[in-house]
Amino acid sequence: MDFQLNEEQLAVKEAARDFAQQELKPGVIERDNKMIFPTEQVRKMGELGFLGMMVSPEYGGGGMDTMSYVLAMEEISKVDNSCSVIMSVNNSLICWGIEKFGSEAQKRKYLPKLTSGEWIGSFCLSEPEAGSDATSQTTTAIDMGDHYLLNGTKNWITNGTTSAVHLVVAQSNVELKHKGINVLIVEADSEGIALGAKEDKLGIRSSDTCSIMYNNVKVPKENRIGDDGFGFKFAMKVLSGGRIGIAAQALGIAAGSYELALAYSHERNAFGKPINQHQAIAFKLADMATDIEAARLLVYRSAWMKDQGMNFDLSSSMAKLAASDAAMKHSVEAVQIHGGYGFVKEYHVERLMRDAKITQIYEGTSEIQKVVISRSVIKGETQVQLSGNKLQKA
């Protein structure tokens, strides 16, 4: 693997960093406190191409590689994870899913608006009784001939109150179990859709999250993605790619926490010298730097494997597990290094600590990642998938 970033990737990284520092950081504390959706910031993300980075230019996207997307996610997540989760859902789950598995008509109808930021999307999988167990869908999409009749409730939906397009995972044939699941593209202004109240969350507070209720919603047959019964495979594939995005988000939280802690350790004096001259703090910084770099290599390798057309299911699970653990551990350490100042909002690290926790939960909990990893280990698939000896198409 070539560890050298090319000029385009470096330019993307720099552009994302500048955007995060100049456009996202001002106002990020107020947006977090008051749960203000970042409407203007999302509009600018669309203008800069951050909402459809990997989509072909034919459909209005940037045509970039996964590595560029990861680099942008990392930089934006150092500052504002409400914006980065909006970016992740739109890129990894919605745009990638439609472009990879959708019909030509679906691509041309939806992708240009999604990549520009005119619309954003929601991925509707979780239910009150079906979170980690994605096979237990109670939302139904009954085949009525020329349309499906959609009924059920989805919860924990990112972009729920602001999205124009929902990708809804629903059961069409209970007898076939997971092989009877479909994914439908549902336009948010369809009759029969009701939105729950915005969730009052620990972190990523300016990102809107809510439940969505579907009551006899008519969905045209042409809005089904893939063949009948393809829905479960679709969900698993896009979630695998989505884990790379969330791993990059977690990496950004960890790296942002570290950067703030390192800078503060130079400025704060105790016992006549900067606190980073005391071994207790210096060793914390050493652990942070090492763990974050290890997580970064796992995340970057996953992006590289996806770009090479290799099977990245195992790699993305490892990356998300390691990066989310690093985010949680080292955002806490950043607060500790700041001491009392770390406990107040002005210094940003307490927000990163609150944002970090969700990376161990959404797009597959850490426990689910261990299930995925352990199954591959037990089957002896680890070396085949990760060594690159065999190119396995994703």
Short mmCIF file of C-alpha atoms in Angstrom, two decimals:
data_model
loop_
_atom_site.label_atom_id
_atom_site.label_comp_id
_atom_site.label_asym_id
_atom_site.label_seq_id
_atom_site.Cartn_x
_atom_site.Cartn_y
_atom_site.Cartn_z
CA MET A 1 0.00 0.00 0.00
CA ASP A 2 1.23 3.48 -0.89
CA PHE A 3 1.03 5.69 2.19
CA GLN A 4 1.66 8.87 0.19
CA LEU A 5 -1.42 11.02 -0.44
CA ASN A 6 -1.67 12.43 -3.94
CA GLU A 7 -2.14 16.11 -4.75
CA GLU A 8 -5.90 15.88 -5.14
CA GLN A 9 -6.29 14.11 -1.80
CA LEU A 10 -4.11 16.68 -0.05
CA ALA A 11 -6.14 19.49 -1.62
CA VAL A 12 -9.38 17.91 -0.38
CA LYS A 13 -7.95 17.53 3.11
CA GLU A 14 -6.84 21.17 3.19
CA ALA A 15 -10.15 22.43 1.81
CA ALA A 16 -12.09 20.44 4.41
CA ARG A 17 -9.87 21.69 7.21
CA ASP A 18 -10.26 25.30 6.11
CA PHE A 19 -14.03 24.90 5.83
CA ALA A 20 -14.25 23.33 9.28
CA GLN A 21 -12.16 26.03 10.96
CA GLN A 22 -13.61 29.03 9.12
CA GLU A 23 -17.23 28.06 8.51
CA LEU A 24 -18.13 25.43 11.11
CA LYS A 25 -16.22 26.40 14.24
CA PRO A 26 -17.86 29.84 14.61
CA GLY A 27 -21.27 29.13 16.10
CA VAL A 28 -20.72 25.43 16.73
CA ILE A 29 -21.18 25.82 20.51
CA GLU A 30 -24.47 27.72 20.12
CA ARG A 31 -25.80 25.24 17.56
CA ASP A 32 -24.95 22.40 19.93
CA ASN A 33 -26.51 24.09 22.97
CA LYS A 34 -29.76 25.07 21.24
CA MET A 35 -30.06 22.04 18.90
CA ILE A 36 -30.03 24.34 15.87
CA PHE A 37 -29.90 22.45 12.59
CA PRO A 38 -26.89 23.71 10.54
CA THR A 39 -28.94 24.74 7.51
CA GLU A 40 -26.51 27.32 6.15
CA GLN A 41 -23.49 25.12 6.82
CA VAL A 42 -25.08 22.15 5.01
CA ARG A 43 -25.89 24.40 2.06
CA LYS A 44 -22.22 25.40 1.83
CA MET A 45 -21.14 21.77 2.15
CA GLY A 46 -23.29 21.03 -0.89
CA GLU A 47 -21.77 23.93 -2.83
CA LEU A 48 -18.26 22.69 -2.03
CA GLY A 49 -19.10 19.14 -3.11
CA PHE A 50 -18.90 17.49 0.32
CA LEU A 51 -22.35 15.86 0.08
CA GLY A 52 -21.73 13.72 -3.01
CA MET A 53 -17.99 13.26 -3.07
CA MET A 54 -17.84 9.73 -4.51
CA VAL A 55 -20.73 10.06 -6.96
CA SER A 56 -19.87 10.15 -10.66
CA PRO A 57 -19.82 13.64 -12.24
CA GLU A 58 -22.45 12.26 -14.62
CA TYR A 59 -24.93 12.55 -11.75
CA GLY A 60 -23.55 15.77 -10.28
CA GLY A 61 -21.01 14.28 -7.89
CA GLY A 62 -17.32 14.89 -7.36
CA GLY A 63 -16.12 11.55 -8.73
CA MET A 64 -13.58 11.29 -5.91
CA ASP A 65 -12.17 8.19 -4.26
CA THR A 66 -13.08 6.88 -0.82
CA MET A 67 -9.76 8.09 0.59
CA SER A 68 -10.61 11.70 -0.27
CA TYR A 69 -13.99 11.27 1.40
CA VAL A 70 -12.36 9.87 4.56
CA LEU A 71 -9.87 12.74 4.69
CA ALA A 72 -12.68 15.29 4.44
CA MET A 73 -14.75 13.48 7.06
CA GLU A 74 -11.81 13.41 9.45
CA GLU A 75 -11.17 17.15 9.19
CA ILE A 76 -14.82 18.18 9.51
CA SER A 77 -15.30 15.80 12.46
CA LYS A 78 -12.52 17.52 14.38
CA VAL A 79 -14.86 20.48 14.69
CA ASP A 80 -18.55 19.69 14.09
CA ASN A 81 -19.88 16.15 14.21
CA SER A 82 -23.45 17.18 13.62
CA CYS A 83 -22.33 18.33 10.18
CA SER A 84 -20.12 15.30 9.62
CA VAL A 85 -22.90 12.80 10.39
CA ILE A 86 -25.17 14.58 7.89
CA MET A 87 -22.31 14.33 5.40
CA SER A 88 -21.71 10.66 6.22
CA VAL A 89 -25.34 9.58 5.80
CA ASN A 90 -25.73 11.47 2.54
CA ASN A 91 -22.48 10.16 1.05
CA SER A 92 -22.15 6.62 2.38
CA LEU A 93 -25.71 5.40 2.74
CA ILE A 94 -27.88 7.44 0.41
CA CYS A 95 -25.81 8.52 -2.60
CA TRP A 96 -23.52 5.49 -2.69
CA GLY A 97 -26.46 3.12 -2.24
CA ILE A 98 -28.50 4.66 -5.04
CA GLU A 99 -25.55 4.91 -7.44
CA LYS A 100 -24.27 1.40 -6.71
CA PHE A 101 -27.57 -0.48 -6.73
CA GLY A 102 -30.24 1.85 -8.12
CA SER A 103 -31.70 1.94 -11.62
CA GLU A 104 -30.55 4.47 -14.17
CA ALA A 105 -33.84 6.33 -13.77
CA GLN A 106 -33.40 6.48 -9.98
CA LYS A 107 -29.85 7.77 -10.32
CA ARG A 108 -30.85 10.55 -12.70
CA LYS A 109 -33.89 11.56 -10.70
CA TYR A 110 -32.38 11.69 -7.21
CA LEU A 111 -28.59 11.96 -7.26
CA PRO A 112 -28.18 15.47 -8.75
CA LYS A 113 -30.33 17.00 -6.01
CA LEU A 114 -28.71 14.92 -3.27
CA THR A 115 -25.14 15.68 -4.33
CA SER A 116 -25.79 19.43 -4.60
CA GLY A 117 -27.32 19.68 -1.15
CA GLU A 118 -30.68 20.79 -2.52
CA TRP A 119 -31.96 17.61 -0.88
CA ILE A 120 -30.50 15.45 1.85
CA GLY A 121 -31.46 11.88 2.58
CA SER A 122 -32.36 9.60 5.51
CA PHE A 123 -31.57 5.90 5.86
CA CYS A 124 -34.54 4.29 7.63
CA LEU A 125 -33.54 0.91 9.03
CA SER A 126 -33.82 0.98 12.84
CA GLU A 127 -37.14 0.30 14.53
CA PRO A 128 -38.26 0.25 18.17
CA GLU A 129 -37.61 -3.51 18.26
CA ALA A 130 -35.11 -3.83 15.40
CA GLY A 131 -31.83 -2.04 15.91
CA SER A 132 -28.83 -4.33 15.78
CA ASP A 133 -31.07 -7.17 14.55
CA ALA A 134 -31.82 -5.80 11.09
CA THR A 135 -33.61 -9.01 10.05
CA SER A 136 -36.53 -8.34 12.41
CA GLN A 137 -38.31 -5.69 10.35
CA THR A 138 -41.92 -5.03 11.36
CA THR A 139 -42.40 -2.17 8.90
CA THR A 140 -44.20 -3.67 5.91
CA ALA A 141 -44.22 -2.85 2.21
CA ILE A 142 -47.07 -4.85 0.71
CA ASP A 143 -47.09 -5.35 -3.05
CA MET A 144 -50.30 -3.84 -4.41
CA GLY A 145 -49.51 -4.41 -8.09
CA ASP A 146 -48.30 -1.05 -9.39
CA HIS A 147 -47.22 0.23 -5.97
CA TYR A 148 -46.23 -0.80 -2.45
CA LEU A 149 -48.29 0.12 0.61
CA LEU A 150 -45.89 1.10 3.37
CA ASN A 151 -46.77 0.89 7.07
CA GLY A 152 -44.62 1.02 10.19
CA THR A 153 -42.38 3.12 12.40
CA LYS A 154 -38.67 3.86 12.07
CA ASN A 155 -36.67 5.47 14.84
CA TRP A 156 -33.27 7.07 15.48
CA ILE A 157 -33.41 8.51 11.96
CA THR A 158 -30.62 10.99 11.22
CA ASN A 159 -31.84 13.91 9.07
CA GLY A 160 -35.36 12.73 9.90
CA THR A 161 -37.05 16.14 10.02
CA THR A 162 -35.05 17.75 7.21
CA SER A 163 -34.58 15.05 4.57
CA ALA A 164 -36.43 15.06 1.27
CA VAL A 165 -35.73 11.39 0.48
CA HIS A 166 -35.99 8.32 2.72
CA LEU A 167 -34.47 4.94 1.93
CA VAL A 168 -36.88 2.70 3.85
CA VAL A 169 -36.08 -0.92 4.70
CA ALA A 170 -39.32 -2.91 4.96
CA GLN A 171 -40.62 -6.47 4.96
CA SER A 172 -42.63 -7.50 1.89
CA ASN A 173 -42.81 -11.25 2.52
CA VAL A 174 -42.68 -12.41 6.14
CA GLU A 175 -42.42 -16.09 5.16
CA LEU A 176 -39.12 -15.43 3.36
CA LYS A 177 -37.72 -13.64 6.44
CA HIS A 178 -34.66 -11.55 5.51
CA LYS A 179 -35.00 -12.66 1.86
CA GLY A 180 -38.37 -10.92 1.72
CA ILE A 181 -37.04 -7.48 2.67
CA ASN A 182 -37.03 -4.58 0.20
CA VAL A 183 -35.66 -1.04 0.18
CA LEU A 184 -37.87 1.70 -1.19
CA ILE A 185 -37.06 5.28 -2.14
CA VAL A 186 -39.77 7.31 -0.42
CA GLU A 187 -40.19 11.04 -1.00
CA ALA A 188 -40.71 12.86 2.29
CA ASP A 189 -43.75 14.82 1.10
CA SER A 190 -45.70 11.62 0.37
CA GLU A 191 -49.14 11.41 1.96
CA GLY A 192 -49.26 9.35 5.15
CA ILE A 193 -45.85 10.27 6.61
CA ALA A 194 -45.70 11.72 10.13
CA LEU A 195 -42.61 12.86 12.02
CA GLY A 196 -41.92 12.43 15.71
CA ALA A 197 -40.34 15.07 17.93
CA LYS A 198 -36.62 15.76 17.60
CA GLU A 199 -34.63 13.70 20.06
CA ASP A 200 -32.82 15.63 22.80
CA LYS A 201 -29.44 13.89 22.54
CA LEU A 202 -26.22 13.72 24.54
CA GLY A 203 -24.09 14.56 21.51
CA ILE A 204 -24.35 15.54 17.83
CA ARG A 205 -27.12 17.78 19.11
CA SER A 206 -27.59 20.07 16.12
CA SER A 207 -28.12 17.05 13.86
CA ASP A 208 -31.82 16.23 13.82
CA THR A 209 -32.87 12.75 14.88
CA CYS A 210 -36.48 11.60 15.09
CA SER A 211 -38.93 8.76 14.57
CA ILE A 212 -40.83 8.52 11.27
CA MET A 213 -44.25 6.91 11.00
CA TYR A 214 -45.60 5.54 7.71
CA ASN A 215 -49.38 5.06 7.46
CA ASN A 216 -50.59 3.55 4.20
CA VAL A 217 -47.95 5.40 2.19
CA LYS A 218 -48.16 4.57 -1.51
CA VAL A 219 -44.71 4.04 -3.05
CA PRO A 220 -44.41 3.52 -6.82
CA LYS A 221 -43.05 0.13 -7.82
CA GLU A 222 -40.22 1.81 -9.74
CA ASN A 223 -38.92 3.18 -6.42
CA ARG A 224 -37.80 -0.25 -5.22
CA ILE A 225 -34.02 -0.60 -5.30
CA GLY A 226 -32.85 -3.82 -6.93
CA ASP A 227 -34.74 -7.05 -7.40
CA ASP A 228 -37.56 -8.16 -5.13
CA GLY A 229 -36.05 -9.35 -1.84
CA PHE A 230 -32.72 -7.53 -2.32
CA GLY A 231 -33.31 -5.15 0.58
CA PHE A 232 -31.41 -6.95 3.32
CA LYS A 233 -28.31 -7.39 1.15
CA PHE A 234 -28.58 -3.71 0.17
CA ALA A 235 -28.70 -2.65 3.82
CA MET A 236 -25.70 -4.76 4.77
CA LYS A 237 -23.64 -3.47 1.84
CA VAL A 238 -24.32 0.21 2.44
CA LEU A 239 -23.78 -0.18 6.19
CA SER A 240 -20.39 -1.75 5.52
CA GLY A 241 -19.42 1.30 3.47
CA GLY A 242 -21.07 3.57 6.02
CA ARG A 243 -18.83 2.14 8.73
CA ILE A 244 -15.86 3.63 6.91
CA GLY A 245 -17.51 7.04 7.14
CA ILE A 246 -18.30 6.67 10.84
CA ALA A 247 -14.80 5.31 11.48
CA ALA A 248 -13.48 8.48 9.83
CA GLN A 249 -15.80 10.55 12.00
CA ALA A 250 -14.52 8.80 15.14
CA LEU A 251 -10.96 9.30 13.95
CA GLY A 252 -11.68 13.01 13.55
CA ILE A 253 -13.07 13.23 17.08
CA ALA A 254 -9.99 11.50 18.49
CA ALA A 255 -7.58 13.60 16.41
CA GLY A 256 -9.42 16.84 17.17
CA SER A 257 -9.33 16.06 20.88
CA TYR A 258 -5.63 15.33 20.68
CA GLU A 259 -4.84 18.53 18.78
CA LEU A 260 -6.71 20.64 21.33
CA ALA A 261 -5.06 18.84 24.26
CA LEU A 262 -1.58 19.16 22.76
CA ALA A 263 -2.01 22.88 22.12
CA TYR A 264 -3.35 23.46 25.62
CA SER A 265 -0.47 21.47 27.15
CA HIS A 266 1.98 23.97 25.66
CA GLU A 267 0.07 26.97 27.00
CA ARG A 268 -0.80 25.81 30.53
CA ASN A 269 1.92 26.04 33.15
CA ALA A 270 2.09 24.18 36.44
CA PHE A 271 4.92 24.05 38.95
CA GLY A 272 6.98 26.45 36.87
CA LYS A 273 6.81 24.74 33.46
CA PRO A 274 4.35 23.72 30.71
CA ILE A 275 2.23 20.78 31.80
CA ASN A 276 3.51 18.67 28.89
CA GLN A 277 6.90 18.71 30.60
CA HIS A 278 5.41 16.63 33.39
CA GLN A 279 5.55 12.91 32.72
CA ALA A 280 1.92 12.35 33.69
CA ILE A 281 0.74 14.58 30.84
CA ALA A 282 3.53 13.67 28.41
CA PHE A 283 2.64 9.98 28.64
CA LYS A 284 -1.03 10.73 28.05
CA LEU A 285 -0.07 12.57 24.87
CA ALA A 286 2.15 9.67 23.79
CA ASP A 287 -0.71 7.18 24.25
CA MET A 288 -3.10 9.42 22.39
CA ALA A 289 -0.76 9.90 19.44
CA THR A 290 -0.05 6.17 19.16
CA ASP A 291 -3.65 4.97 19.41
CA ILE A 292 -4.90 7.60 16.98
CA GLU A 293 -2.26 6.75 14.41
CA ALA A 294 -3.12 3.05 14.69
CA ALA A 295 -6.80 3.84 14.16
CA ARG A 296 -5.93 6.12 11.26
CA LEU A 297 -4.07 3.33 9.48
CA LEU A 298 -7.06 0.99 9.86
CA VAL A 299 -9.45 3.65 8.53
CA TYR A 300 -7.21 4.57 5.61
CA ARG A 301 -6.67 0.91 4.73
CA SER A 302 -10.42 0.33 4.63
CA ALA A 303 -10.83 3.27 2.27
CA TRP A 304 -7.98 1.97 0.12
CA MET A 305 -9.47 -1.53 -0.02
CA LYS A 306 -12.84 -0.14 -1.09
CA ASP A 307 -11.14 1.91 -3.82
CA GLN A 308 -9.29 -1.22 -5.00
CA GLY A 309 -12.54 -3.15 -5.39
CA MET A 310 -11.64 -5.50 -2.56
CA ASN A 311 -13.97 -6.94 0.06
CA PHE A 312 -13.86 -4.34 2.83
CA ASP A 313 -16.52 -5.77 5.19
CA LEU A 314 -14.04 -7.03 7.78
CA SER A 315 -11.68 -4.09 7.43
CA SER A 316 -14.44 -1.52 7.91
CA SER A 317 -15.65 -3.30 11.06
CA MET A 318 -12.12 -3.31 12.48
CA ALA A 319 -11.66 0.35 11.59
CA LYS A 320 -14.93 1.43 13.18
CA LEU A 321 -14.28 -0.61 16.34
CA ALA A 322 -10.77 0.76 16.81
CA ALA A 323 -11.51 4.36 15.84
CA SER A 324 -14.65 4.65 17.99
CA ASP A 325 -12.79 3.25 20.99
CA ALA A 326 -9.98 5.75 20.39
CA ALA A 327 -12.50 8.58 20.10
CA MET A 328 -14.16 7.71 23.39
CA LYS A 329 -10.94 7.08 25.30
CA HIS A 330 -8.98 10.06 24.11
CA SER A 331 -11.72 12.65 24.13
CA VAL A 332 -12.02 11.82 27.84
CA GLU A 333 -8.24 12.21 28.19
CA ALA A 334 -8.41 15.57 26.42
CA VAL A 335 -10.90 16.78 29.02
CA GLN A 336 -8.59 15.48 31.75
CA ILE A 337 -5.57 17.30 30.32
CA HIS A 338 -7.59 20.53 30.22
CA GLY A 339 -8.54 20.06 33.86
CA GLY A 340 -11.38 22.32 34.96
CA TYR A 341 -11.32 24.16 31.64
CA GLY A 342 -12.13 20.92 29.88
CA PHE A 343 -15.43 20.79 31.72
CA VAL A 344 -16.73 24.02 30.15
CA LYS A 345 -18.03 24.45 26.64
CA GLU A 346 -15.68 27.22 25.57
CA TYR A 347 -12.76 24.82 25.15
CA HIS A 348 -14.63 22.43 22.82
CA VAL A 349 -13.30 19.16 24.25
CA GLU A 350 -16.38 18.42 26.36
CA ARG A 351 -18.49 18.52 23.17
CA LEU A 352 -16.13 16.12 21.41
CA MET A 353 -16.36 13.79 24.39
CA ARG A 354 -20.17 13.82 24.18
CA ASP A 355 -20.07 13.33 20.41
CA ALA A 356 -17.66 10.41 20.71
CA LYS A 357 -20.07 8.04 22.43
CA ILE A 358 -22.46 7.69 19.49
CA THR A 359 -19.67 6.37 17.24
CA GLN A 360 -19.66 3.20 19.35
CA ILE A 361 -23.40 2.79 18.76
CA TYR A 362 -24.68 3.82 15.33
CA GLU A 363 -24.07 2.05 12.02
CA GLY A 364 -23.48 -1.11 14.01
CA THR A 365 -22.59 -1.12 17.71
CA SER A 366 -19.10 -2.10 18.85
CA GLU A 367 -20.59 -5.42 19.91
CA ILE A 368 -21.91 -6.04 16.40
CA GLN A 369 -18.48 -5.20 14.96
CA LYS A 370 -17.00 -7.87 17.21
CA VAL A 371 -19.56 -10.37 15.90
CA VAL A 372 -18.53 -9.55 12.32
CA ILE A 373 -14.82 -9.73 13.12
CA SER A 374 -15.01 -12.91 15.21
CA ARG A 375 -16.97 -14.76 12.53
CA SER A 376 -14.30 -13.93 9.96
CA VAL A 377 -11.54 -14.94 12.35
CA ILE A 378 -13.19 -18.27 13.17
CA LYS A 379 -13.77 -19.02 9.48
CA GLY A 380 -10.12 -18.23 8.73
CA GLU A 381 -11.07 -15.42 6.35
CA THR A 382 -8.97 -12.73 8.01
CA GLN A 383 -5.76 -13.14 6.04
CA VAL A 384 -7.57 -13.55 2.71
CA GLN A 385 -9.59 -10.37 3.15
CA LEU A 386 -6.84 -8.19 4.56
CA SER A 387 -3.69 -9.35 2.81
CA GLY A 388 -4.75 -8.34 -0.67
CA ASN A 389 -3.77 -11.72 -2.09
CA LYS A 390 -7.20 -12.03 -3.68
CA LEU A 391 -9.16 -9.15 -5.10
CA GLN A 392 -12.71 -9.78 -3.91
CA LYS A 393 -15.20 -7.45 -5.48
CA ALA A 394 -17.28 -5.56 -2.92
#
